[in-house]
Amino acid sequence: MVYNVTDGLGWCYVAYCNASCKVEVHSSSCPTTPIPSTTASSTTAVLSTTTKPTVSTSVPPITPTSTSTSTPSTTPTPDCSDVNPPRKNGESWKTDNCTTATCINGTVTISTCPPVQQPICANGRQVVEVYDDDGCCPHYDCQCVCSGIGGSHTTFDGKTYSFSKNCSYYLVKEIITKYNLTIIVNYNDCDSSDTFCSQALIVIYKSYMIVLTQLMISGKATNVVYVNQKQIYPAYSNSDLRLTSTDMLIRLEIPEISTTVVYRGTSFSIDLPNSLFGGNTEGQCGELPDHLTPDPYLNPIQ
């Protein structure tokens, strides 16, 4: 209802806003009883009265309710001002080696290492857990080990074969040089007494030549190590190499490329990371991780 008035001459006028937002005016003779204005039923009673068709009415001007049509302002995305130093929305930063913080709409969220799935190793070996350079987030890598004892060899992909020629030949050689690693085995003829017959490993890495071999000292076969033609006595380490030994073996570790070589005089093992050398090796240890059986006469040096 817009208004409900009388002209003082016995006629009442009621105006309503209809469903189409138009003002409808109804006129009728005023009842002798005052019109209650508190209930809908009394209002209906007024409208049900016969309307006087010839009455001219003057509708008072209707002032529409003021509405705001201004364009809504764009609210800036909140930054993270509670941290020190303050961070912008979307900015990420390291809180320590293992967690990363990100500002998202004014809230700091913390994320840790992503989940990783264990691979299925093509060579049938078990996977090993390897950590990133920061020592935090681990990932899985396949064990890629080449080994030999006497004339029997086991390649990176798990194949075995025999080869015991008196010569030097490549065990591991990069097809495309990336890490400057080459490993050579050298079989020597037995001495005249036929009691001492050894194999020597030559590991070439960067500017180093490491020779792992055996010498007869006081009638006993003894493991010895040479680095760039100078004998060293493990434990020994520098910025690139780490050498340790026991009475039975010598262990060479190259941390930068996660490579380990173990020498026992008549046997050896070479452990390379698949993530660095996969598909890029040739020689008696074969190519990893493909299932390739190496040719025993592949890449002889002499």
PDB file of C-alpha atoms in Angstrom:
ATOM      1  CA  MET A   1       0.000   0.000   0.000  1.00  0.00           C
ATOM      2  CA  VAL A   2       1.336   3.416  -1.045  1.00  0.00           C
ATOM      3  CA  TYR A   3      -1.256   5.562   0.714  1.00  0.00           C
ATOM      4  CA  ASN A   4      -4.789   5.528   2.196  1.00  0.00           C
ATOM      5  CA  VAL A   5      -6.479   8.992   2.292  1.00  0.00           C
ATOM      6  CA  THR A   6      -9.938  10.668   2.217  1.00  0.00           C
ATOM      7  CA  ASP A   7     -11.013  13.843   0.350  1.00  0.00           C
ATOM      8  CA  GLY A   8     -13.215  15.052   3.228  1.00  0.00           C
ATOM      9  CA  LEU A   9     -16.362  14.655   1.054  1.00  0.00           C
ATOM     10  CA  GLY A  10     -17.030  11.044   1.918  1.00  0.00           C
ATOM     11  CA  TRP A  11     -14.687   9.342  -0.587  1.00  0.00           C
ATOM     12  CA  CYS A  12     -11.648   7.301   0.338  1.00  0.00           C
ATOM     13  CA  TYR A  13      -8.642   6.644  -1.922  1.00  0.00           C
ATOM     14  CA  VAL A  14      -6.258   3.734  -1.540  1.00  0.00           C
ATOM     15  CA  ALA A  15      -3.118   3.318  -3.719  1.00  0.00           C
ATOM     16  CA  TYR A  16      -1.158   0.046  -4.101  1.00  0.00           C
ATOM     17  CA  CYS A  17       1.993  -0.969  -5.935  1.00  0.00           C
ATOM     18  CA  ASN A  18       0.979  -3.971  -8.078  1.00  0.00           C
ATOM     19  CA  ALA A  19       3.072  -6.940  -9.225  1.00  0.00           C
ATOM     20  CA  SER A  20       4.262  -4.928 -12.240  1.00  0.00           C
ATOM     21  CA  CYS A  21       5.508  -2.111 -10.012  1.00  0.00           C
ATOM     22  CA  LYS A  22       2.649   0.185 -11.156  1.00  0.00           C
ATOM     23  CA  VAL A  23       0.587   2.284  -8.774  1.00  0.00           C
ATOM     24  CA  GLU A  24      -3.097   1.292  -8.754  1.00  0.00           C
ATOM     25  CA  VAL A  25      -5.600   3.743  -7.186  1.00  0.00           C
ATOM     26  CA  HIS A  26      -8.940   2.553  -5.849  1.00  0.00           C
ATOM     27  CA  SER A  27     -11.747   4.956  -4.717  1.00  0.00           C
ATOM     28  CA  SER A  28     -14.832   4.190  -2.711  1.00  0.00           C
ATOM     29  CA  SER A  29     -17.266   5.856  -0.356  1.00  0.00           C
ATOM     30  CA  CYS A  30     -15.829   6.011   3.080  1.00  0.00           C
ATOM     31  CA  PRO A  31     -17.400   3.649   5.612  1.00  0.00           C
ATOM     32  CA  THR A  32     -18.934   5.146   8.686  1.00  0.00           C
ATOM     33  CA  THR A  33     -16.525   3.118  10.828  1.00  0.00           C
ATOM     34  CA  PRO A  34     -12.884   4.189  10.667  1.00  0.00           C
ATOM     35  CA  ILE A  35     -10.726   1.832   8.623  1.00  0.00           C
ATOM     36  CA  PRO A  36      -8.385  -0.152  10.810  1.00  0.00           C
ATOM     37  CA  SER A  37      -4.885   0.022   9.423  1.00  0.00           C
ATOM     38  CA  THR A  38      -3.318  -2.797  11.417  1.00  0.00           C
ATOM     39  CA  THR A  39      -4.681  -5.911   9.680  1.00  0.00           C
ATOM     40  CA  ALA A  40      -4.737  -7.096   6.110  1.00  0.00           C
ATOM     41  CA  SER A  41      -8.399  -8.227   6.405  1.00  0.00           C
ATOM     42  CA  SER A  42      -9.667  -4.671   7.029  1.00  0.00           C
ATOM     43  CA  THR A  43      -7.752  -3.407   4.008  1.00  0.00           C
ATOM     44  CA  THR A  44      -9.344  -6.090   1.865  1.00  0.00           C
ATOM     45  CA  ALA A  45     -12.768  -5.021   3.062  1.00  0.00           C
ATOM     46  CA  VAL A  46     -12.167  -1.517   1.778  1.00  0.00           C
ATOM     47  CA  LEU A  47     -11.106  -2.781  -1.633  1.00  0.00           C
ATOM     48  CA  SER A  48     -14.162  -4.949  -1.933  1.00  0.00           C
ATOM     49  CA  THR A  49     -16.414  -1.858  -1.872  1.00  0.00           C
ATOM     50  CA  THR A  50     -17.943  -0.799  -5.158  1.00  0.00           C
ATOM     51  CA  THR A  51     -15.678   1.636  -6.940  1.00  0.00           C
ATOM     52  CA  LYS A  52     -17.000   4.976  -8.182  1.00  0.00           C
ATOM     53  CA  PRO A  53     -16.104   4.929 -11.882  1.00  0.00           C
ATOM     54  CA  THR A  54     -16.322   8.657 -12.637  1.00  0.00           C
ATOM     55  CA  VAL A  55     -14.213   9.991  -9.826  1.00  0.00           C
ATOM     56  CA  SER A  56     -11.180  11.915 -10.984  1.00  0.00           C
ATOM     57  CA  THR A  57      -8.229  11.333  -8.754  1.00  0.00           C
ATOM     58  CA  SER A  58      -4.971  13.128  -8.481  1.00  0.00           C
ATOM     59  CA  VAL A  59      -2.223  10.722  -7.495  1.00  0.00           C
ATOM     60  CA  PRO A  60       0.339  12.318  -5.218  1.00  0.00           C
ATOM     61  CA  PRO A  61       3.839  12.097  -6.573  1.00  0.00           C
ATOM     62  CA  ILE A  62       5.651   9.002  -5.395  1.00  0.00           C
ATOM     63  CA  THR A  63       9.241   9.410  -4.343  1.00  0.00           C
ATOM     64  CA  PRO A  64      11.135   6.208  -5.152  1.00  0.00           C
ATOM     65  CA  THR A  65      13.437   4.732  -2.573  1.00  0.00           C
ATOM     66  CA  SER A  66      16.998   5.796  -3.260  1.00  0.00           C
ATOM     67  CA  THR A  67      19.216   2.911  -4.407  1.00  0.00           C
ATOM     68  CA  SER A  68      22.970   2.925  -4.948  1.00  0.00           C
ATOM     69  CA  THR A  69      24.098   2.078  -8.499  1.00  0.00           C
ATOM     70  CA  SER A  70      27.803   2.802  -8.006  1.00  0.00           C
ATOM     71  CA  THR A  71      30.264   0.266  -9.427  1.00  0.00           C
ATOM     72  CA  PRO A  72      31.606  -2.029  -6.680  1.00  0.00           C
ATOM     73  CA  SER A  73      35.235  -1.320  -5.866  1.00  0.00           C
ATOM     74  CA  THR A  74      37.850  -4.027  -6.377  1.00  0.00           C
ATOM     75  CA  THR A  75      39.222  -5.265  -3.049  1.00  0.00           C
ATOM     76  CA  PRO A  76      43.009  -5.745  -3.196  1.00  0.00           C
ATOM     77  CA  THR A  77      44.278  -9.257  -2.515  1.00  0.00           C
ATOM     78  CA  PRO A  78      45.658  -9.346   1.029  1.00  0.00           C
ATOM     79  CA  ASP A  79      49.370  -9.865   1.590  1.00  0.00           C
ATOM     80  CA  CYS A  80      50.992 -11.587   4.562  1.00  0.00           C
ATOM     81  CA  SER A  81      51.994  -8.604   6.699  1.00  0.00           C
ATOM     82  CA  ASP A  82      52.212 -10.573   9.952  1.00  0.00           C
ATOM     83  CA  VAL A  83      55.449 -12.342   8.997  1.00  0.00           C
ATOM     84  CA  ASN A  84      58.923 -10.876   9.157  1.00  0.00           C
ATOM     85  CA  PRO A  85      59.717  -9.664   6.601  1.00  0.00           C
ATOM     86  CA  PRO A  86      56.212  -9.091   5.128  1.00  0.00           C
ATOM     87  CA  ARG A  87      55.425 -11.187   2.065  1.00  0.00           C
ATOM     88  CA  LYS A  88      53.368 -10.483  -1.028  1.00  0.00           C
ATOM     89  CA  ASN A  89      50.438 -12.651  -2.029  1.00  0.00           C
ATOM     90  CA  GLY A  90      51.701 -15.661  -3.995  1.00  0.00           C
ATOM     91  CA  GLU A  91      55.291 -15.316  -2.750  1.00  0.00           C
ATOM     92  CA  SER A  92      57.095 -18.499  -1.596  1.00  0.00           C
ATOM     93  CA  TRP A  93      60.168 -18.798   0.595  1.00  0.00           C
ATOM     94  CA  LYS A  94      62.210 -21.471   2.372  1.00  0.00           C
ATOM     95  CA  THR A  95      61.684 -21.749   6.112  1.00  0.00           C
ATOM     96  CA  ASP A  96      64.330 -24.490   6.334  1.00  0.00           C
ATOM     97  CA  ASN A  97      65.740 -27.207   4.084  1.00  0.00           C
ATOM     98  CA  CYS A  98      62.624 -29.316   4.295  1.00  0.00           C
ATOM     99  CA  THR A  99      59.709 -26.852   4.265  1.00  0.00           C
ATOM    100  CA  THR A 100      58.502 -24.081   1.983  1.00  0.00           C
ATOM    101  CA  ALA A 101      56.085 -21.338   3.022  1.00  0.00           C
ATOM    102  CA  THR A 102      53.691 -19.596   0.611  1.00  0.00           C
ATOM    103  CA  CYS A 103      51.540 -16.510   1.138  1.00  0.00           C
ATOM    104  CA  ILE A 104      48.021 -17.243  -0.148  1.00  0.00           C
ATOM    105  CA  ASN A 105      45.386 -14.516   0.310  1.00  0.00           C
ATOM    106  CA  GLY A 106      46.941 -13.269   3.518  1.00  0.00           C
ATOM    107  CA  THR A 107      47.517 -16.730   5.006  1.00  0.00           C
ATOM    108  CA  VAL A 108      50.852 -18.538   5.229  1.00  0.00           C
ATOM    109  CA  THR A 109      50.694 -22.194   4.195  1.00  0.00           C
ATOM    110  CA  ILE A 110      53.545 -24.656   4.825  1.00  0.00           C
ATOM    111  CA  SER A 111      54.448 -27.423   2.381  1.00  0.00           C
ATOM    112  CA  THR A 112      56.946 -30.224   2.884  1.00  0.00           C
ATOM    113  CA  CYS A 113      58.529 -32.779   0.565  1.00  0.00           C
ATOM    114  CA  PRO A 114      56.152 -34.013  -2.162  1.00  0.00           C
ATOM    115  CA  PRO A 115      55.195 -37.691  -2.119  1.00  0.00           C
ATOM    116  CA  VAL A 116      57.273 -39.907  -4.405  1.00  0.00           C
ATOM    117  CA  GLN A 117      56.441 -43.248  -5.965  1.00  0.00           C
ATOM    118  CA  GLN A 118      58.819 -46.187  -6.008  1.00  0.00           C
ATOM    119  CA  PRO A 119      59.896 -47.168  -9.528  1.00  0.00           C
ATOM    120  CA  ILE A 120      60.130 -50.704 -10.859  1.00  0.00           C
ATOM    121  CA  CYS A 121      63.782 -51.317 -11.713  1.00  0.00           C
ATOM    122  CA  ALA A 122      64.423 -52.756 -15.157  1.00  0.00           C
ATOM    123  CA  ASN A 123      67.419 -54.726 -13.877  1.00  0.00           C
ATOM    124  CA  GLY A 124      65.349 -56.475 -11.190  1.00  0.00           C
ATOM    125  CA  ARG A 125      67.288 -54.954  -8.291  1.00  0.00           C
ATOM    126  CA  GLN A 126      65.723 -53.279  -5.277  1.00  0.00           C
ATOM    127  CA  VAL A 127      65.246 -49.533  -5.176  1.00  0.00           C
ATOM    128  CA  VAL A 128      67.289 -47.403  -2.798  1.00  0.00           C
ATOM    129  CA  GLU A 129      66.272 -44.184  -1.099  1.00  0.00           C
ATOM    130  CA  VAL A 130      68.414 -41.252  -2.194  1.00  0.00           C
ATOM    131  CA  TYR A 131      68.268 -37.754  -0.714  1.00  0.00           C
ATOM    132  CA  ASP A 132      68.549 -34.494  -2.609  1.00  0.00           C
ATOM    133  CA  ASP A 133      71.629 -32.298  -2.362  1.00  0.00           C
ATOM    134  CA  ASP A 134      70.122 -30.414   0.583  1.00  0.00           C
ATOM    135  CA  GLY A 135      69.737 -33.692   2.485  1.00  0.00           C
ATOM    136  CA  CYS A 136      66.008 -33.223   2.899  1.00  0.00           C
ATOM    137  CA  CYS A 137      63.583 -34.603   0.334  1.00  0.00           C
ATOM    138  CA  PRO A 138      64.230 -38.230  -0.674  1.00  0.00           C
ATOM    139  CA  HIS A 139      63.576 -39.928  -3.980  1.00  0.00           C
ATOM    140  CA  TYR A 140      64.020 -43.501  -5.156  1.00  0.00           C
ATOM    141  CA  ASP A 141      66.696 -44.773  -7.494  1.00  0.00           C
ATOM    142  CA  CYS A 142      67.449 -48.207  -8.882  1.00  0.00           C
ATOM    143  CA  GLN A 143      70.562 -50.019  -7.746  1.00  0.00           C
ATOM    144  CA  CYS A 144      72.965 -50.180 -10.657  1.00  0.00           C
ATOM    145  CA  VAL A 145      75.870 -52.385  -9.621  1.00  0.00           C
ATOM    146  CA  CYS A 146      78.457 -54.024 -11.829  1.00  0.00           C
ATOM    147  CA  SER A 147      80.664 -56.622 -10.190  1.00  0.00           C
ATOM    148  CA  GLY A 148      83.368 -59.089 -11.028  1.00  0.00           C
ATOM    149  CA  ILE A 149      85.194 -61.894  -9.290  1.00  0.00           C
ATOM    150  CA  GLY A 150      87.990 -63.654 -11.123  1.00  0.00           C
ATOM    151  CA  GLY A 151      86.779 -63.919 -14.703  1.00  0.00           C
ATOM    152  CA  SER A 152      83.050 -63.816 -13.874  1.00  0.00           C
ATOM    153  CA  HIS A 153      81.223 -60.532 -14.412  1.00  0.00           C
ATOM    154  CA  THR A 154      77.710 -59.287 -13.607  1.00  0.00           C
ATOM    155  CA  THR A 155      76.539 -56.281 -15.597  1.00  0.00           C
ATOM    156  CA  PHE A 156      74.371 -53.360 -14.515  1.00  0.00           C
ATOM    157  CA  ASP A 157      71.267 -55.080 -15.881  1.00  0.00           C
ATOM    158  CA  GLY A 158      71.953 -58.321 -13.996  1.00  0.00           C
ATOM    159  CA  LYS A 159      73.433 -60.394 -16.830  1.00  0.00           C
ATOM    160  CA  THR A 160      76.467 -62.593 -16.121  1.00  0.00           C
ATOM    161  CA  TYR A 161      79.311 -63.704 -18.380  1.00  0.00           C
ATOM    162  CA  SER A 162      82.922 -64.869 -18.124  1.00  0.00           C
ATOM    163  CA  PHE A 163      85.913 -63.018 -19.490  1.00  0.00           C
ATOM    164  CA  SER A 164      89.485 -63.390 -18.233  1.00  0.00           C
ATOM    165  CA  LYS A 165      91.793 -62.295 -21.019  1.00  0.00           C
ATOM    166  CA  ASN A 166      95.168 -60.861 -20.049  1.00  0.00           C
ATOM    167  CA  CYS A 167      94.561 -57.304 -21.139  1.00  0.00           C
ATOM    168  CA  SER A 168      93.142 -53.959 -20.088  1.00  0.00           C
ATOM    169  CA  TYR A 169      89.570 -53.098 -21.040  1.00  0.00           C
ATOM    170  CA  TYR A 170      86.839 -50.663 -20.199  1.00  0.00           C
ATOM    171  CA  LEU A 171      84.389 -51.561 -17.484  1.00  0.00           C
ATOM    172  CA  VAL A 172      82.565 -48.213 -17.578  1.00  0.00           C
ATOM    173  CA  LYS A 173      82.891 -45.497 -20.189  1.00  0.00           C
ATOM    174  CA  GLU A 174      80.477 -42.650 -20.847  1.00  0.00           C
ATOM    175  CA  ILE A 175      78.974 -42.611 -24.317  1.00  0.00           C
ATOM    176  CA  ILE A 176      78.509 -38.842 -24.090  1.00  0.00           C
ATOM    177  CA  THR A 177      80.959 -37.282 -21.648  1.00  0.00           C
ATOM    178  CA  LYS A 178      79.078 -35.587 -18.823  1.00  0.00           C
ATOM    179  CA  TYR A 179      80.897 -36.419 -15.588  1.00  0.00           C
ATOM    180  CA  ASN A 180      84.378 -37.366 -16.873  1.00  0.00           C
ATOM    181  CA  LEU A 181      84.258 -40.866 -15.393  1.00  0.00           C
ATOM    182  CA  THR A 182      86.033 -43.879 -16.862  1.00  0.00           C
ATOM    183  CA  ILE A 183      86.799 -47.170 -15.112  1.00  0.00           C
ATOM    184  CA  ILE A 184      89.300 -49.664 -16.541  1.00  0.00           C
ATOM    185  CA  VAL A 185      90.248 -53.146 -15.351  1.00  0.00           C
ATOM    186  CA  ASN A 186      93.690 -54.551 -15.979  1.00  0.00           C
ATOM    187  CA  TYR A 187      94.364 -58.295 -15.777  1.00  0.00           C
ATOM    188  CA  ASN A 188      98.041 -59.164 -15.388  1.00  0.00           C
ATOM    189  CA  ASP A 189      99.801 -62.449 -16.105  1.00  0.00           C
ATOM    190  CA  CYS A 190     100.504 -64.598 -13.074  1.00  0.00           C
ATOM    191  CA  ASP A 191     104.037 -64.458 -11.768  1.00  0.00           C
ATOM    192  CA  SER A 192     106.527 -67.244 -12.289  1.00  0.00           C
ATOM    193  CA  SER A 193     105.493 -69.073  -9.122  1.00  0.00           C
ATOM    194  CA  ASP A 194     101.819 -69.087 -10.232  1.00  0.00           C
ATOM    195  CA  THR A 195     100.753 -68.137  -6.708  1.00  0.00           C
ATOM    196  CA  PHE A 196      99.837 -64.475  -7.206  1.00  0.00           C
ATOM    197  CA  CYS A 197      97.528 -63.272  -9.943  1.00  0.00           C
ATOM    198  CA  SER A 198      95.646 -60.019  -9.505  1.00  0.00           C
ATOM    199  CA  GLN A 199      93.526 -57.470 -11.272  1.00  0.00           C
ATOM    200  CA  ALA A 200      93.907 -53.717 -10.957  1.00  0.00           C
ATOM    201  CA  LEU A 201      91.217 -51.073 -11.307  1.00  0.00           C
ATOM    202  CA  ILE A 202      92.003 -47.702 -12.835  1.00  0.00           C
ATOM    203  CA  VAL A 203      89.411 -44.994 -12.084  1.00  0.00           C
ATOM    204  CA  ILE A 204      89.736 -41.797 -14.101  1.00  0.00           C
ATOM    205  CA  TYR A 205      87.660 -38.899 -12.814  1.00  0.00           C
ATOM    206  CA  LYS A 206      88.176 -35.259 -13.768  1.00  0.00           C
ATOM    207  CA  SER A 207      91.971 -34.733 -13.451  1.00  0.00           C
ATOM    208  CA  TYR A 208      92.485 -37.745 -11.156  1.00  0.00           C
ATOM    209  CA  MET A 209      93.811 -41.188 -11.985  1.00  0.00           C
ATOM    210  CA  ILE A 210      93.207 -43.561  -9.087  1.00  0.00           C
ATOM    211  CA  VAL A 211      94.814 -46.984  -9.265  1.00  0.00           C
ATOM    212  CA  LEU A 212      93.536 -49.714  -6.941  1.00  0.00           C
ATOM    213  CA  THR A 213      95.838 -52.711  -7.063  1.00  0.00           C
ATOM    214  CA  GLN A 214      97.723 -55.325  -5.047  1.00  0.00           C
ATOM    215  CA  LEU A 215     101.411 -55.725  -4.376  1.00  0.00           C
ATOM    216  CA  MET A 216     103.317 -58.549  -2.755  1.00  0.00           C
ATOM    217  CA  ILE A 217     104.709 -57.119   0.480  1.00  0.00           C
ATOM    218  CA  SER A 218     106.656 -59.509   2.733  1.00  0.00           C
ATOM    219  CA  GLY A 219     105.169 -62.401   0.804  1.00  0.00           C
ATOM    220  CA  LYS A 220     101.594 -61.195   1.353  1.00  0.00           C
ATOM    221  CA  ALA A 221      99.210 -59.718  -1.206  1.00  0.00           C
ATOM    222  CA  THR A 222      98.453 -56.212   0.040  1.00  0.00           C
ATOM    223  CA  ASN A 223      95.967 -53.667  -1.323  1.00  0.00           C
ATOM    224  CA  VAL A 224      97.563 -50.351  -2.293  1.00  0.00           C
ATOM    225  CA  VAL A 225      96.247 -47.085  -3.746  1.00  0.00           C
ATOM    226  CA  TYR A 226      97.849 -44.553  -6.060  1.00  0.00           C
ATOM    227  CA  VAL A 227      96.387 -41.122  -6.828  1.00  0.00           C
ATOM    228  CA  ASN A 228      98.063 -39.463  -9.803  1.00  0.00           C
ATOM    229  CA  GLN A 229     101.013 -41.892  -9.494  1.00  0.00           C
ATOM    230  CA  LYS A 230     101.562 -41.100  -5.822  1.00  0.00           C
ATOM    231  CA  GLN A 231     100.846 -43.779  -3.236  1.00  0.00           C
ATOM    232  CA  ILE A 232      98.398 -42.666  -0.561  1.00  0.00           C
ATOM    233  CA  TYR A 233      97.383 -44.385   2.638  1.00  0.00           C
ATOM    234  CA  PRO A 234      93.639 -44.457   3.430  1.00  0.00           C
ATOM    235  CA  ALA A 235      91.749 -43.008   5.096  1.00  0.00           C
ATOM    236  CA  TYR A 236      92.227 -40.188   2.597  1.00  0.00           C
ATOM    237  CA  SER A 237      89.945 -37.488   1.253  1.00  0.00           C
ATOM    238  CA  ASN A 238      89.948 -34.250  -0.683  1.00  0.00           C
ATOM    239  CA  SER A 239      87.257 -32.082  -2.233  1.00  0.00           C
ATOM    240  CA  ASP A 240      86.410 -34.778  -4.834  1.00  0.00           C
ATOM    241  CA  LEU A 241      87.442 -38.169  -3.466  1.00  0.00           C
ATOM    242  CA  ARG A 242      87.045 -40.229  -0.330  1.00  0.00           C
ATOM    243  CA  LEU A 243      89.121 -43.382   0.226  1.00  0.00           C
ATOM    244  CA  THR A 244      88.822 -45.824   3.113  1.00  0.00           C
ATOM    245  CA  SER A 245      90.263 -49.292   3.564  1.00  0.00           C
ATOM    246  CA  THR A 246      90.384 -52.396   5.690  1.00  0.00           C
ATOM    247  CA  ASP A 247      92.653 -55.444   5.475  1.00  0.00           C
ATOM    248  CA  MET A 248      90.232 -56.905   2.941  1.00  0.00           C
ATOM    249  CA  LEU A 249      89.121 -54.045   0.702  1.00  0.00           C
ATOM    250  CA  ILE A 250      89.535 -50.472  -0.505  1.00  0.00           C
ATOM    251  CA  ARG A 251      86.455 -48.260  -0.920  1.00  0.00           C
ATOM    252  CA  LEU A 252      86.515 -45.270  -3.241  1.00  0.00           C
ATOM    253  CA  GLU A 253      83.631 -42.816  -3.012  1.00  0.00           C
ATOM    254  CA  ILE A 254      82.986 -39.877  -5.347  1.00  0.00           C
ATOM    255  CA  PRO A 255      80.213 -37.946  -3.551  1.00  0.00           C
ATOM    256  CA  GLU A 256      79.532 -35.437  -6.325  1.00  0.00           C
ATOM    257  CA  ILE A 257      78.299 -38.191  -8.656  1.00  0.00           C
ATOM    258  CA  SER A 258      77.161 -40.654  -5.949  1.00  0.00           C
ATOM    259  CA  THR A 259      79.583 -43.296  -7.230  1.00  0.00           C
ATOM    260  CA  THR A 260      81.185 -46.050  -5.132  1.00  0.00           C
ATOM    261  CA  VAL A 261      83.924 -48.451  -6.213  1.00  0.00           C
ATOM    262  CA  VAL A 262      84.942 -51.332  -3.939  1.00  0.00           C
ATOM    263  CA  TYR A 263      88.155 -53.232  -4.699  1.00  0.00           C
ATOM    264  CA  ARG A 264      89.126 -56.550  -3.074  1.00  0.00           C
ATOM    265  CA  GLY A 265      92.110 -57.602  -5.163  1.00  0.00           C
ATOM    266  CA  THR A 266      90.468 -60.519  -6.962  1.00  0.00           C
ATOM    267  CA  SER A 267      86.984 -58.948  -7.051  1.00  0.00           C
ATOM    268  CA  PHE A 268      85.354 -55.552  -7.459  1.00  0.00           C
ATOM    269  CA  SER A 269      81.975 -53.800  -7.495  1.00  0.00           C
ATOM    270  CA  ILE A 270      80.938 -50.520  -9.108  1.00  0.00           C
ATOM    271  CA  ASP A 271      77.804 -48.692  -7.979  1.00  0.00           C
ATOM    272  CA  LEU A 272      76.523 -45.878 -10.226  1.00  0.00           C
ATOM    273  CA  PRO A 273      73.317 -43.815  -9.858  1.00  0.00           C
ATOM    274  CA  ASN A 274      70.823 -44.530 -12.595  1.00  0.00           C
ATOM    275  CA  SER A 275      69.606 -40.924 -12.455  1.00  0.00           C
ATOM    276  CA  LEU A 276      73.010 -39.665 -13.664  1.00  0.00           C
ATOM    277  CA  PHE A 277      74.332 -42.463 -15.875  1.00  0.00           C
ATOM    278  CA  GLY A 278      71.190 -44.193 -17.163  1.00  0.00           C
ATOM    279  CA  GLY A 279      71.463 -44.967 -20.867  1.00  0.00           C
ATOM    280  CA  ASN A 280      74.914 -43.367 -21.149  1.00  0.00           C
ATOM    281  CA  THR A 281      77.454 -46.115 -20.360  1.00  0.00           C
ATOM    282  CA  GLU A 282      79.269 -48.684 -22.419  1.00  0.00           C
ATOM    283  CA  GLY A 283      81.952 -51.269 -21.695  1.00  0.00           C
ATOM    284  CA  GLN A 284      82.008 -54.603 -19.922  1.00  0.00           C
ATOM    285  CA  CYS A 285      79.501 -53.422 -17.320  1.00  0.00           C
ATOM    286  CA  GLY A 286      76.985 -52.731 -20.061  1.00  0.00           C
ATOM    287  CA  GLU A 287      74.520 -49.920 -20.533  1.00  0.00           C
ATOM    288  CA  LEU A 288      72.087 -49.047 -17.765  1.00  0.00           C
ATOM    289  CA  PRO A 289      69.207 -49.406 -17.299  1.00  0.00           C
ATOM    290  CA  ASP A 290      68.442 -51.188 -20.577  1.00  0.00           C
ATOM    291  CA  HIS A 291      68.567 -54.986 -20.641  1.00  0.00           C
ATOM    292  CA  LEU A 292      71.673 -55.271 -22.818  1.00  0.00           C
ATOM    293  CA  THR A 293      74.075 -58.181 -22.703  1.00  0.00           C
ATOM    294  CA  PRO A 294      77.539 -56.688 -23.273  1.00  0.00           C
ATOM    295  CA  ASP A 295      79.891 -58.141 -25.828  1.00  0.00           C
ATOM    296  CA  PRO A 296      82.839 -59.581 -23.823  1.00  0.00           C
ATOM    297  CA  TYR A 297      85.203 -58.138 -26.426  1.00  0.00           C
ATOM    298  CA  LEU A 298      83.628 -54.676 -26.499  1.00  0.00           C
ATOM    299  CA  ASN A 299      86.028 -51.719 -26.251  1.00  0.00           C
ATOM    300  CA  PRO A 300      89.331 -53.482 -25.516  1.00  0.00           C
ATOM    301  CA  ILE A 301      92.187 -51.066 -24.833  1.00  0.00           C
ATOM    302  CA  GLN A 302      94.882 -53.450 -26.030  1.00  0.00           C
TER     303      GLN A 302
END
